[in-house]
CSV table of C-alpha atoms (C1' of nucleotides) in Angstrom, one decimal:
chain,number,residue,atom,x,y,z
A,841,MET,CA,27.2,-36.7,4.7
A,842,SER,CA,29.9,-34.6,6.3
A,843,ASN,CA,27.5,-31.7,6.6
A,844,SER,CA,27.5,-30.2,10.1
A,845,GLN,CA,24.4,-28.1,9.6
A,846,ALA,CA,21.5,-29.6,11.6
A,847,THR,CA,18.8,-27.3,10.4
A,848,GLY,CA,17.2,-29.6,7.9
A,849,LYS,CA,18.3,-27.6,5.0
A,850,ILE,CA,21.3,-29.1,3.3
A,851,ARG,CA,23.9,-26.4,3.1
A,852,LYS,CA,27.1,-27.7,1.8
A,853,ARG,CA,29.1,-24.8,3.0
A,854,ALA,CA,28.6,-22.3,5.8
A,855,LEU,CA,28.2,-18.6,5.0
A,856,SER,CA,31.3,-16.6,5.2
A,857,GLU,CA,31.3,-13.6,7.5
A,858,ARG,CA,31.4,-11.3,4.5
A,859,ALA,CA,28.4,-13.1,3.0
A,860,LYS,CA,26.4,-12.8,6.2
A,861,GLN,CA,27.1,-9.1,6.3
A,862,THR,CA,26.0,-8.6,2.7
A,863,ARG,CA,22.9,-10.6,3.3
A,864,GLU,CA,21.9,-8.5,6.3
A,865,ARG,CA,22.6,-5.4,4.4
A,866,VAL,CA,20.4,-6.6,1.6
A,867,PHE,CA,17.5,-7.5,4.0
A,868,ASP,CA,17.8,-4.2,5.8
A,869,ALA,CA,17.8,-2.2,2.6
A,870,ALA,CA,14.8,-4.2,1.3
A,871,GLU,CA,13.0,-3.6,4.6
A,872,THR,CA,13.6,0.1,4.3
A,873,ILE,CA,12.5,0.4,0.7
A,874,PHE,CA,9.5,-1.9,1.1
A,875,ALA,CA,8.4,0.1,4.2
A,876,THR,CA,8.7,3.4,2.3
A,877,ARG,CA,7.1,2.5,-1.0
A,878,GLY,CA,5.2,-0.8,-0.5
A,879,PHE,CA,5.8,-3.9,-2.4
A,880,ASP,CA,4.8,-2.7,-5.9
A,881,GLY,CA,6.4,0.7,-5.4
A,882,ALA,CA,9.7,-0.8,-4.5
A,883,THR,CA,12.2,-1.9,-7.2
A,884,ILE,CA,15.1,-4.3,-7.0
A,885,ARG,CA,17.3,-1.5,-8.2
A,886,ASP,CA,16.2,0.8,-5.5
A,887,ILE,CA,17.0,-1.9,-3.0
A,888,ALA,CA,20.3,-2.6,-4.6
A,889,ALA,CA,21.2,1.1,-4.4
A,890,ALA,CA,20.2,1.3,-0.8
A,891,ALA,CA,22.2,-1.7,0.0
A,892,GLY,CA,25.2,-0.5,-2.0
A,893,GLU,CA,25.2,-3.8,-3.9
A,894,PRO,CA,24.7,-4.6,-7.6
A,895,VAL,CA,21.3,-5.9,-8.7
A,896,GLY,CA,22.5,-9.5,-9.1
A,897,THR,CA,23.3,-9.7,-5.4
A,898,ILE,CA,19.8,-8.8,-4.4
A,899,HIS,CA,18.4,-11.8,-6.3
A,900,HIS,CA,21.2,-14.1,-5.1
A,901,HIS,CA,20.4,-13.5,-1.5
A,902,GLY,CA,16.7,-12.6,-1.8
A,903,GLY,CA,15.7,-15.3,-4.3
A,904,GLY,CA,13.3,-13.0,-6.3
A,905,LYS,CA,11.2,-10.0,-5.3
A,906,GLU,CA,8.3,-11.8,-3.7
A,907,ALA,CA,10.5,-14.3,-1.8
A,908,LEU,CA,12.6,-11.3,-0.6
A,909,PHE,CA,9.4,-9.6,0.7
A,910,ASN,CA,8.3,-12.7,2.5
A,911,THR,CA,11.8,-13.2,4.0
A,912,VAL,CA,11.8,-9.6,5.2
A,913,VAL,CA,8.4,-9.9,6.8
A,914,ALA,CA,9.2,-13.2,8.4
A,915,ARG,CA,12.7,-12.1,9.6
A,916,ARG,CA,11.4,-10.1,12.7
A,917,ALA,CA,8.1,-11.8,13.1
A,918,GLU,CA,9.3,-14.5,15.4
A,919,THR,CA,11.2,-12.1,17.6
A,920,LEU,CA,8.1,-10.0,18.0
A,921,SER,CA,5.9,-12.9,18.9
A,922,GLN,CA,8.4,-14.2,21.4
A,923,ALA,CA,8.6,-10.8,23.1
A,924,ARG,CA,4.8,-10.6,23.3
A,925,LEU,CA,4.3,-14.0,24.7
A,926,ALA,CA,7.2,-13.5,27.2
A,927,ALA,CA,5.6,-10.2,28.3
A,928,LEU,CA,2.2,-12.0,28.7
A,929,GLU,CA,3.7,-14.7,30.8
A,930,ALA,CA,5.6,-12.2,32.9
A,931,ALA,CA,2.4,-10.3,33.5
A,932,GLY,CA,0.6,-13.5,34.5
A,933,ALA,CA,3.4,-14.5,37.0
A,934,SER,CA,3.2,-11.4,39.2
A,935,LYS,CA,-0.4,-10.2,39.4
A,936,PRO,CA,-3.6,-12.2,39.0
A,937,MET,CA,-3.7,-10.8,35.4
A,938,ASP,CA,-5.8,-7.8,34.5
A,939,LEU,CA,-7.0,-6.2,31.2
A,940,ARG,CA,-4.4,-3.5,31.1
A,941,SER,CA,-1.5,-5.8,31.5
A,942,VAL,CA,-2.7,-8.2,28.8
A,943,LEU,CA,-3.0,-5.3,26.3
A,944,SER,CA,0.3,-3.9,27.6
A,945,ALA,CA,2.0,-7.3,26.9
A,946,PHE,CA,0.8,-7.1,23.3
A,947,ILE,CA,1.5,-3.5,22.6
A,948,ARG,CA,4.6,-2.5,24.5
A,949,PRO,CA,7.1,-5.0,23.1
A,950,LEU,CA,6.9,-3.5,19.7
A,951,PHE,CA,7.6,0.0,21.0
A,952,ASP,CA,10.4,-1.3,23.2
A,953,LEU,CA,12.0,-2.9,20.1
A,954,VAL,CA,11.6,0.3,18.1
A,955,GLU,CA,13.4,2.2,20.9
A,956,GLU,CA,16.3,-0.2,21.0
A,957,ASP,CA,16.7,-0.6,17.3
A,958,PRO,CA,15.3,2.0,14.8
A,959,ARG,CA,15.1,-0.7,12.1
A,960,TRP,CA,12.0,-1.9,13.9
A,961,GLN,CA,10.2,1.3,12.9
A,962,ASN,CA,10.7,0.3,9.3
A,963,TYR,CA,9.4,-3.2,10.1
A,964,ALA,CA,6.3,-1.7,11.7
A,965,LYS,CA,5.6,0.4,8.6
A,966,LEU,CA,6.1,-2.7,6.5
A,967,VAL,CA,3.5,-4.6,8.6
A,968,ALA,CA,1.1,-1.6,8.2
A,969,PHE,CA,1.5,-2.1,4.4
A,970,VAL,CA,0.9,-5.8,4.8
A,971,SER,CA,-2.2,-5.2,6.9
A,972,VAL,CA,-3.9,-3.0,4.3
A,973,ASP,CA,-3.3,-5.2,1.2
A,974,ASP,CA,-5.5,-8.3,0.8
A,975,ARG,CA,-2.7,-9.9,-1.2
A,976,TRP,CA,-0.7,-10.5,2.0
A,977,THR,CA,-3.4,-11.7,4.3
A,978,GLU,CA,-2.0,-15.2,4.1
A,979,ILE,CA,1.5,-14.3,5.2
A,980,ALA,CA,0.1,-12.0,7.8
A,981,ALA,CA,-2.0,-14.8,9.2
A,982,GLN,CA,0.9,-17.2,9.1
A,983,HIS,CA,3.2,-14.9,11.2
A,984,PHE,CA,0.8,-13.1,13.5
A,985,ASP,CA,-2.4,-15.2,13.9
A,986,PRO,CA,-1.1,-17.7,16.4
A,987,THR,CA,0.0,-15.0,18.9
A,988,ALA,CA,-3.2,-13.0,18.2
A,989,GLN,CA,-5.2,-16.1,19.0
A,990,LYS,CA,-3.4,-16.6,22.3
A,991,PHE,CA,-4.0,-13.0,23.3
A,992,MET,CA,-7.7,-13.2,22.3
A,993,GLU,CA,-8.1,-16.3,24.4
A,994,GLU,CA,-6.6,-14.4,27.4
A,995,LEU,CA,-9.0,-11.5,26.8
A,996,GLN,CA,-11.9,-13.9,26.6
A,997,CYS,CA,-11.0,-15.4,30.0
A,998,LEU,CA,-10.8,-11.9,31.5
A,999,LEU,CA,-14.1,-10.7,29.9
A,1000,PRO,CA,-16.3,-13.8,29.8
A,1001,LYS,CA,-19.4,-11.7,29.2
A,1002,LEU,CA,-18.2,-10.5,25.8
A,1003,SER,CA,-19.0,-12.5,22.7
A,1004,ARG,CA,-16.1,-14.0,20.6
A,1005,GLN,CA,-17.1,-11.5,17.9
A,1006,ARG,CA,-16.7,-8.5,20.1
A,1007,ILE,CA,-13.4,-9.7,21.4
A,1008,ALA,CA,-12.2,-10.1,17.8
A,1009,GLU,CA,-13.4,-6.7,16.9
A,1010,GLY,CA,-11.9,-5.0,19.9
A,1011,PHE,CA,-8.6,-6.8,19.1
A,1012,VAL,CA,-8.7,-5.5,15.5
A,1013,PHE,CA,-9.4,-2.0,16.8
A,1014,THR,CA,-6.4,-2.3,19.1
A,1015,VAL,CA,-4.0,-3.7,16.5
A,1016,SER,CA,-4.9,-1.0,14.0
A,1017,ALA,CA,-4.6,1.8,16.5
A,1018,MET,CA,-1.2,0.4,17.5
A,1019,LEU,CA,0.0,0.3,14.0
A,1020,ALA,CA,-1.3,3.9,13.4
A,1021,LEU,CA,0.7,5.1,16.5
A,1022,VAL,CA,3.9,3.3,15.7
A,1023,THR,CA,3.9,4.4,12.1
A,1024,SER,CA,2.9,8.0,12.8
A,1025,GLU,CA,6.0,10.2,12.8
A,1026,ARG,CA,4.1,13.2,11.7
A,1027,ARG,CA,0.5,12.0,11.9
A,1028,ILE,CA,0.4,13.0,15.5
A,1029,SER,CA,2.0,16.4,15.9
A,1030,ALA,CA,5.0,16.8,18.2
A,1031,LEU,CA,5.8,13.4,19.4
A,1032,GLY,CA,8.5,15.2,21.3
A,1033,GLU,CA,12.2,15.3,20.4
A,1034,GLY,CA,14.2,13.4,22.9
A,1035,THR,CA,11.1,12.2,24.8
A,1036,SER,CA,10.3,8.6,24.3
A,1037,HIS,CA,6.9,7.5,23.0
A,1038,THR,CA,6.1,6.3,26.5
A,1039,ALA,CA,3.3,8.7,27.2
A,1040,SER,CA,1.6,7.9,23.9
A,1041,VAL,CA,2.0,4.2,24.4
A,1042,ASP,CA,0.4,4.5,27.9
A,1043,HIS,CA,-2.4,6.5,26.3
A,1044,LEU,CA,-2.9,3.7,23.7
A,1045,VAL,CA,-3.1,1.0,26.4
A,1046,THR,CA,-5.5,3.1,28.5
A,1047,PHE,CA,-7.6,3.9,25.4
A,1048,CYS,CA,-8.0,0.2,24.4
A,1049,ALA,CA,-8.4,-1.1,27.9
A,1050,ALA,CA,-11.3,1.4,28.4
A,1051,GLY,CA,-12.7,0.4,25.0
A,1052,PHE,CA,-12.8,-3.3,26.1
A,1053,GLY,CA,-14.8,-2.2,29.2
A,1054,ASP,CA,-12.3,-1.1,31.7
B,323,MET,CA,-17.5,34.7,-24.2
B,324,SER,CA,-20.6,32.7,-25.1
B,325,ASN,CA,-19.6,30.1,-22.5
B,326,SER,CA,-22.4,29.2,-20.2
B,327,GLN,CA,-20.3,27.3,-17.8
B,328,ALA,CA,-19.8,29.2,-14.6
B,329,THR,CA,-17.2,27.0,-12.9
B,330,GLY,CA,-14.1,29.0,-13.6
B,331,LYS,CA,-12.9,26.4,-16.0
B,332,ILE,CA,-13.4,27.3,-19.6
B,333,ARG,CA,-15.2,24.5,-21.3
B,334,LYS,CA,-16.3,25.3,-24.8
B,335,ARG,CA,-18.6,22.4,-25.0
B,336,ALA,CA,-20.7,20.5,-22.5
B,337,LEU,CA,-20.0,16.8,-21.9
B,338,SER,CA,-22.4,14.6,-23.9
B,339,GLU,CA,-24.4,12.1,-21.9
B,340,ARG,CA,-22.3,9.3,-23.4
B,341,ALA,CA,-19.1,11.0,-22.4
B,342,LYS,CA,-20.3,11.5,-18.8
B,343,GLN,CA,-21.2,7.8,-18.6
B,344,THR,CA,-17.8,6.8,-19.9
B,345,ARG,CA,-16.1,9.1,-17.5
B,346,GLU,CA,-17.9,7.7,-14.5
B,347,ARG,CA,-17.2,4.2,-15.7
B,348,VAL,CA,-13.5,5.1,-15.9
B,349,PHE,CA,-13.5,6.6,-12.4
B,350,ASP,CA,-15.4,3.6,-10.9
B,351,ALA,CA,-13.0,1.2,-12.5
B,352,ALA,CA,-10.0,3.2,-11.3
B,353,GLU,CA,-11.4,3.3,-7.8
B,354,THR,CA,-11.9,-0.5,-7.8
B,355,ILE,CA,-8.4,-1.3,-9.2
B,356,PHE,CA,-6.6,1.3,-7.0
B,357,ALA,CA,-8.5,-0.1,-4.0
B,358,THR,CA,-7.5,-3.6,-4.8
B,359,ARG,CA,-3.9,-3.3,-5.7
B,360,GLY,CA,-2.9,0.2,-4.5
B,361,PHE,CA,-1.4,2.9,-6.7
B,362,ASP,CA,1.7,1.2,-7.8
B,363,GLY,CA,0.1,-2.2,-8.2
B,364,ALA,CA,-2.6,-0.9,-10.4
B,365,THR,CA,-2.0,-0.5,-14.1
B,366,ILE,CA,-3.7,1.7,-16.7
B,367,ARG,CA,-4.5,-1.4,-18.7
B,368,ASP,CA,-6.1,-3.1,-15.7
B,369,ILE,CA,-8.3,-0.1,-15.2
B,370,ALA,CA,-9.1,0.0,-18.9
B,371,ALA,CA,-10.1,-3.6,-18.9
B,372,ALA,CA,-12.2,-3.1,-15.8
B,373,ALA,CA,-13.9,-0.1,-17.4
B,374,GLY,CA,-14.3,-2.0,-20.8
B,375,GLU,CA,-12.6,0.9,-22.5
B,376,PRO,CA,-9.4,1.2,-24.5
B,377,VAL,CA,-6.2,2.5,-22.9
B,378,GLY,CA,-6.4,5.8,-24.6
B,379,THR,CA,-9.7,6.6,-23.0
B,380,ILE,CA,-8.3,6.3,-19.5
B,381,HIS,CA,-5.7,8.9,-20.2
B,382,HIS,CA,-8.2,11.1,-22.0
B,383,HIS,CA,-10.5,11.3,-19.0
B,384,GLY,CA,-8.0,10.7,-16.3
B,385,GLY,CA,-5.2,12.9,-17.4
B,386,GLY,CA,-2.4,10.5,-16.4
B,387,LYS,CA,-2.1,7.9,-13.7
B,388,GLU,CA,-1.3,10.2,-10.8
B,389,ALA,CA,-4.0,12.8,-11.8
B,390,LEU,CA,-6.5,9.9,-12.1
B,391,PHE,CA,-5.6,8.7,-8.6
B,392,ASN,CA,-6.0,12.2,-7.2
B,393,THR,CA,-9.4,12.6,-8.9
B,394,VAL,CA,-10.7,9.3,-7.6
B,395,VAL,CA,-9.7,10.2,-4.1
B,396,ALA,CA,-11.1,13.7,-4.4
B,397,ARG,CA,-14.3,12.6,-6.0
B,398,ARG,CA,-16.1,11.2,-2.9
B,399,ALA,CA,-14.2,13.2,-0.3
B,400,GLU,CA,-16.5,16.2,-0.3
B,401,THR,CA,-19.6,14.1,0.0
B,402,LEU,CA,-18.2,12.3,3.0
B,403,SER,CA,-17.1,15.5,4.7
B,404,GLN,CA,-20.5,17.0,4.1
B,405,ALA,CA,-22.3,14.0,5.5
B,406,ARG,CA,-20.1,14.1,8.6
B,407,LEU,CA,-20.6,17.8,9.3
B,408,ALA,CA,-24.3,17.5,8.7
B,409,ALA,CA,-24.5,14.6,11.2
B,410,LEU,CA,-22.5,16.7,13.7
B,411,GLU,CA,-24.9,19.6,13.3
B,412,ALA,CA,-27.9,17.3,13.6
B,413,ALA,CA,-26.4,15.8,16.8
B,414,GLY,CA,-25.9,19.3,18.3
B,415,ALA,CA,-29.4,20.4,17.5
B,416,SER,CA,-31.3,17.8,19.5
B,417,LYS,CA,-29.3,17.0,22.5
B,418,PRO,CA,-26.8,19.1,24.4
B,419,MET,CA,-24.1,17.1,22.6
B,420,ASP,CA,-22.3,14.2,24.2
B,421,LEU,CA,-19.1,12.2,23.4
B,422,ARG,CA,-20.9,9.3,21.8
B,423,SER,CA,-22.9,11.4,19.4
B,424,VAL,CA,-19.8,13.3,18.2
B,425,LEU,CA,-18.0,10.1,17.5
B,426,SER,CA,-21.1,8.7,15.9
B,427,ALA,CA,-21.4,11.7,13.6
B,428,PHE,CA,-17.9,11.0,12.4
B,429,ILE,CA,-18.1,7.3,12.1
B,430,ARG,CA,-21.6,6.4,11.0
B,431,PRO,CA,-21.9,8.4,7.8
B,432,LEU,CA,-19.2,6.3,6.1
B,433,PHE,CA,-21.0,3.1,7.0
B,434,ASP,CA,-24.3,4.5,5.9
B,435,LEU,CA,-22.8,5.4,2.5
B,436,VAL,CA,-21.3,1.9,2.2
B,437,GLU,CA,-24.7,0.5,2.8
B,438,GLU,CA,-26.5,2.6,0.2
B,439,ASP,CA,-23.8,2.2,-2.5
B,440,PRO,CA,-21.2,-0.6,-2.4
B,441,ARG,CA,-18.8,1.6,-4.4
B,442,TRP,CA,-18.1,3.4,-1.1
B,443,GLN,CA,-16.5,0.2,0.2
B,444,ASN,CA,-13.9,0.5,-2.5
B,445,TYR,CA,-13.4,4.1,-1.7
B,446,ALA,CA,-12.8,3.2,2.0
B,447,LYS,CA,-10.2,0.6,1.0
B,448,LEU,CA,-8.6,3.3,-1.2
B,449,VAL,CA,-8.5,5.7,1.7
B,450,ALA,CA,-6.9,2.9,3.8
B,451,PHE,CA,-4.1,2.7,1.2
B,452,VAL,CA,-3.7,6.4,1.2
B,453,SER,CA,-3.4,6.5,5.0
B,454,VAL,CA,-0.6,4.0,5.1
B,455,ASP,CA,1.6,5.6,2.4
B,456,ASP,CA,3.6,8.7,3.2
B,457,ARG,CA,3.5,9.7,-0.4
B,458,TRP,CA,-0.1,10.7,-0.1
B,459,THR,CA,-0.1,12.5,3.2
B,460,GLU,CA,-0.6,15.8,1.3
B,461,ILE,CA,-3.7,14.8,-0.5
B,462,ALA,CA,-5.0,13.1,2.6
B,463,ALA,CA,-4.5,16.3,4.6
B,464,GLN,CA,-6.1,18.4,1.8
B,465,HIS,CA,-9.3,16.3,1.8
B,466,PHE,CA,-9.7,15.1,5.3
B,467,ASP,CA,-7.9,17.5,7.7
B,468,PRO,CA,-10.5,20.3,7.7
B,469,THR,CA,-13.2,18.0,8.9
B,470,ALA,CA,-10.9,16.2,11.3
B,471,GLN,CA,-10.0,19.6,12.8
B,472,LYS,CA,-13.6,20.5,13.3
B,473,PHE,CA,-14.3,17.2,15.1
B,474,MET,CA,-11.2,17.5,17.3
B,475,GLU,CA,-12.3,21.0,18.3
B,476,GLU,CA,-15.7,19.5,19.3
B,477,LEU,CA,-14.0,16.8,21.3
B,478,GLN,CA,-11.8,19.3,23.0
B,479,CYS,CA,-14.9,21.3,24.1
B,480,LEU,CA,-16.4,18.1,25.4
B,481,LEU,CA,-13.3,17.0,27.2
B,482,PRO,CA,-11.5,20.2,28.3
B,483,LYS,CA,-9.3,18.3,30.7
B,484,LEU,CA,-7.5,16.4,27.9
B,485,SER,CA,-4.5,17.9,26.3
B,486,ARG,CA,-4.6,18.7,22.6
B,487,GLN,CA,-2.0,15.9,22.2
B,488,ARG,CA,-4.3,13.3,23.7
B,489,ILE,CA,-7.3,14.4,21.7
B,490,ALA,CA,-5.2,14.1,18.5
B,491,GLU,CA,-4.0,10.6,19.5
B,492,GLY,CA,-7.4,9.4,20.4
B,493,PHE,CA,-8.7,10.7,17.1
B,494,VAL,CA,-6.0,8.8,15.2
B,495,PHE,CA,-6.9,5.7,17.1
B,496,THR,CA,-10.5,6.2,16.2
B,497,VAL,CA,-9.9,6.8,12.5
B,498,SER,CA,-7.6,3.8,12.2
B,499,ALA,CA,-10.0,1.5,14.0
B,500,MET,CA,-12.8,2.8,11.7
B,501,LEU,CA,-10.8,2.1,8.6
B,502,ALA,CA,-9.9,-1.3,9.9
B,503,LEU,CA,-13.6,-2.1,10.4
B,504,VAL,CA,-14.8,-0.8,7.1
B,505,THR,CA,-12.1,-2.6,5.1
B,506,SER,CA,-12.4,-5.9,7.0
B,507,GLU,CA,-14.5,-8.2,5.0
B,508,ARG,CA,-12.7,-11.2,6.3
B,509,ARG,CA,-10.5,-9.7,9.0
B,510,ILE,CA,-13.3,-10.0,11.5
B,511,SER,CA,-14.9,-13.4,11.0
B,512,ALA,CA,-18.6,-13.7,10.3
B,513,LEU,CA,-19.8,-10.2,9.7
B,514,GLY,CA,-23.1,-11.9,9.1
B,515,GLU,CA,-24.7,-12.5,5.8
B,516,GLY,CA,-27.7,-10.3,5.5
B,517,THR,CA,-27.2,-8.6,8.8
B,518,SER,CA,-25.9,-5.1,8.4
B,519,HIS,CA,-22.8,-3.9,10.1
B,520,THR,CA,-24.9,-2.0,12.6
B,521,ALA,CA,-23.8,-4.0,15.6
B,522,SER,CA,-20.1,-3.7,14.7
B,523,VAL,CA,-20.4,0.0,14.1
B,524,ASP,CA,-22.2,0.4,17.5
B,525,HIS,CA,-19.3,-1.5,19.1
B,526,LEU,CA,-16.8,0.8,17.4
B,527,VAL,CA,-18.5,3.9,18.7
B,528,THR,CA,-18.7,2.5,22.2
B,529,PHE,CA,-15.1,1.3,22.1
B,530,CYS,CA,-13.8,4.8,21.1
B,531,ALA,CA,-16.1,6.7,23.4
B,532,ALA,CA,-14.9,4.6,26.3
B,533,GLY,CA,-11.3,5.2,25.1
B,534,PHE,CA,-11.8,8.9,25.3
B,535,GLY,CA,-13.0,8.6,28.9
B,536,ASP,CA,-16.6,7.7,28.6
C,397,DA,C1',48.1,-25.8,-0.5
C,398,DA,C1',44.6,-27.4,-3.6
C,399,DT,C1',39.9,-27.7,-4.5
C,400,DT,C1',35.6,-25.8,-5.5
C,401,DA,C1',30.9,-24.2,-3.5
C,402,DG,C1',29.2,-20.3,-3.3
C,403,DA,C1',29.5,-15.1,-3.4
C,404,DT,C1',30.0,-11.2,-6.5
C,405,DT,C1',29.4,-8.6,-10.6
C,406,DG,C1',27.1,-6.1,-14.3
C,407,DA,C1',25.6,-6.7,-19.0
C,408,DA,C1',21.7,-8.4,-21.4
C,409,DC,C1',16.9,-9.8,-22.1
C,410,DA,C1',11.9,-10.3,-22.4
C,411,DA,C1',7.9,-8.5,-20.6
C,412,DG,C1',5.3,-4.8,-19.0
C,413,DT,C1',4.9,0.1,-17.9
C,414,DG,C1',2.8,5.0,-18.7
C,415,DT,C1',2.2,7.9,-22.3
C,416,DT,C1',1.6,9.9,-27.0
C,417,DC,C1',-0.6,10.4,-31.3
C,418,DA,C1',-2.8,10.2,-35.8
C,419,DT,C1',-7.1,8.9,-37.1
C,420,DT,C1',-12.0,8.1,-37.0
C,421,DC,C1',-16.4,8.9,-34.9
C,422,DT,C1',-20.1,11.6,-32.3
C,423,DA,C1',-23.0,15.0,-31.2
C,424,DA,C1',-23.2,20.0,-29.3
C,425,DG,C1',-23.5,24.8,-30.9
C,426,DG,C1',-24.8,27.7,-34.4
D,463,DC,C1',-29.0,21.7,-41.8
D,464,DC,C1',-23.6,22.3,-41.3
D,465,DT,C1',-19.3,22.9,-38.6
D,466,DT,C1',-16.1,21.3,-35.5
D,467,DA,C1',-14.8,20.5,-30.4
D,468,DG,C1',-14.2,16.9,-28.2
D,469,DA,C1',-14.6,11.7,-27.5
D,470,DA,C1',-13.1,7.2,-28.9
D,471,DT,C1',-9.6,4.1,-30.6
D,472,DG,C1',-5.5,1.2,-30.6
D,473,DA,C1',-0.9,1.1,-32.6
D,474,DA,C1',3.5,2.7,-31.4
D,475,DC,C1',7.2,4.5,-28.4
D,476,DA,C1',10.5,5.2,-24.9
D,477,DC,C1',11.5,3.6,-20.6
D,478,DT,C1',11.5,0.7,-16.4
D,479,DT,C1',10.7,-3.6,-14.6
D,480,DG,C1',12.2,-8.4,-12.6
D,481,DT,C1',15.1,-11.8,-13.9
D,482,DT,C1',18.9,-14.5,-16.0
D,483,DC,C1',23.5,-15.7,-16.9
D,484,DA,C1',28.4,-16.3,-17.9
D,485,DA,C1',32.4,-14.7,-15.9
D,486,DT,C1',35.3,-13.7,-11.9
D,487,DC,C1',36.5,-13.7,-7.2
D,488,DT,C1',36.5,-15.4,-2.2
D,489,DA,C1',37.2,-18.4,1.4
D,490,DA,C1',35.4,-22.8,3.7
D,491,DT,C1',36.7,-27.5,3.5
D,492,DT,C1',39.7,-31.2,2.7
DNA sequence: AATTAGATTGAACAAGTGTTCATTCTAAGG
DNA sequence: CCTTAGAATGAACACTTGTTCAATCTAATT
C-alpha cells in the first residue's frame, strides 16, 4: 500500500546503492562470459569469478542461468532499438530518405555504442551467439523483430519493385554482415590501432546499399 | 612390415565393413548434435543416443569429445574446398572470368552439396557455430583459410583498385551472408516447399557482386 | 533507534558430465 | 582352420554443473 514504486512490480524496498552496483557487476560479468563462451560454455562459477562475487549472489540477482541470460540479452536491446529508430527518424527529417541512409540508420548506432562503451562489443558477440543458435530464436524475435520489421517496411517503400522475399533476404545478409564486422577483432586483419572502425562501417553500408540495388 | 596401408598411419588391421558403418553413424550423429546444440551444449550421451550406440563406442571411434568435434569439422572440409576450387577453375576456363562467376564458384558448391545430401545442411550449421566462437578460430583457419586466400587473390586481380583490406572485408561480408542463408530454415520466411534455394542463392550472388562494385 | 526486507555468503546437494576400463564379441590375417 | 587385433558394451569413476539453503550482515523504512 505504501509502496512508492510505480512499475507494476511490487517491490517492498528499493535497491540500495551497493546492491545496484553488485547487480550491474553481475550482469556485466555474465555478458562478458556468455559472449566469450556462449550459453552452455559459460558457468555460473566463471561468472561469479569474473564479477568477484560468490556463487550465491549470481543466482540471487540473476534468478538462474537461463533467466540471467535472458536478462543480459534484454538489458541493452531496448537502447539499441531506440537508437536505431531515432537514427531512422533523423534521416527522414532532413533528406527525402534514401537507401544508404536507411541502412546507415540501422547499422551505425551499434558501432557508435561500441565506441562509446566497450561493453557493447561483448553485447554484439552475445547477439552473434544468439543468432546462430535455434534455441534463442524466440528471444531474438522478441527483442529485435519489431525494429527489423520497421526497417524492412522502409526498405520496401524505397524499393517497391523488390518482392517482400528479396527485401527479407537482403536484410538478413545485411544483419549477418554487420554482426560479422562488429565481432571481428582479428577476422579482418589490421582494423587499425587508434583508428576507429569508421572506414569499415562505411564500407559495410556501401556494400549492402549496392547489394539492394544502389 | 607386412602392412599394406600406405597412409603413414600404421594400422595393423583394416576396418571391417561393420566398423566403417558404425564409425560413419557416429560421425553423422555427432555432426547433427553439434550442429543443433553447439560444442558445449552437445553431450556424448546425446550423440550416442542419436547414433544408436553405447557411450563407449563414441569414444572408441571419436577419441574424446574435442577430437570428435575436430574430426567432424574436418571430415567435409576438404570436399567443400575441392568443389569450390574446381568451380573456380571451370569458371576461368570458359569465360575471361568475371566477378559474379568468382563469387558463384565460392557460394554455389555449398548449396549444391546441401541439395544432393541433406547432411551438408548440418555441416553448414556446424560451421556457423565454429565461425562465431573464438575458441575454434584455429581449426577454422586451418580448414578454410587456404581456399579463402585463393578466392581473395582472384578478387584482387579482378578489382585491382580495391585495397587488400576492402577485399578482405567484402569477403567476410559474403561468407557471413552465405552462412546466414544456408542456415536459415525459418529465418527467411517461406523458402518454398519443393522449390529449391536457387532463387535465393542467385540473389545472394547478385547482392555480393553488387557490393564488391558490380 | 528499532524493525526487518532484502543482500551477502559459502557450504552442501543432486544431477549430469567426459572418460576409463574390464569384459565379451567379431572378423581380418595367416 | 586358428589366432588375435580391434570393435562393442555398459558399469563405474572422478569431477563439474546449476541450484538450494541456513546463517549473517546491511541499510531502507517507520
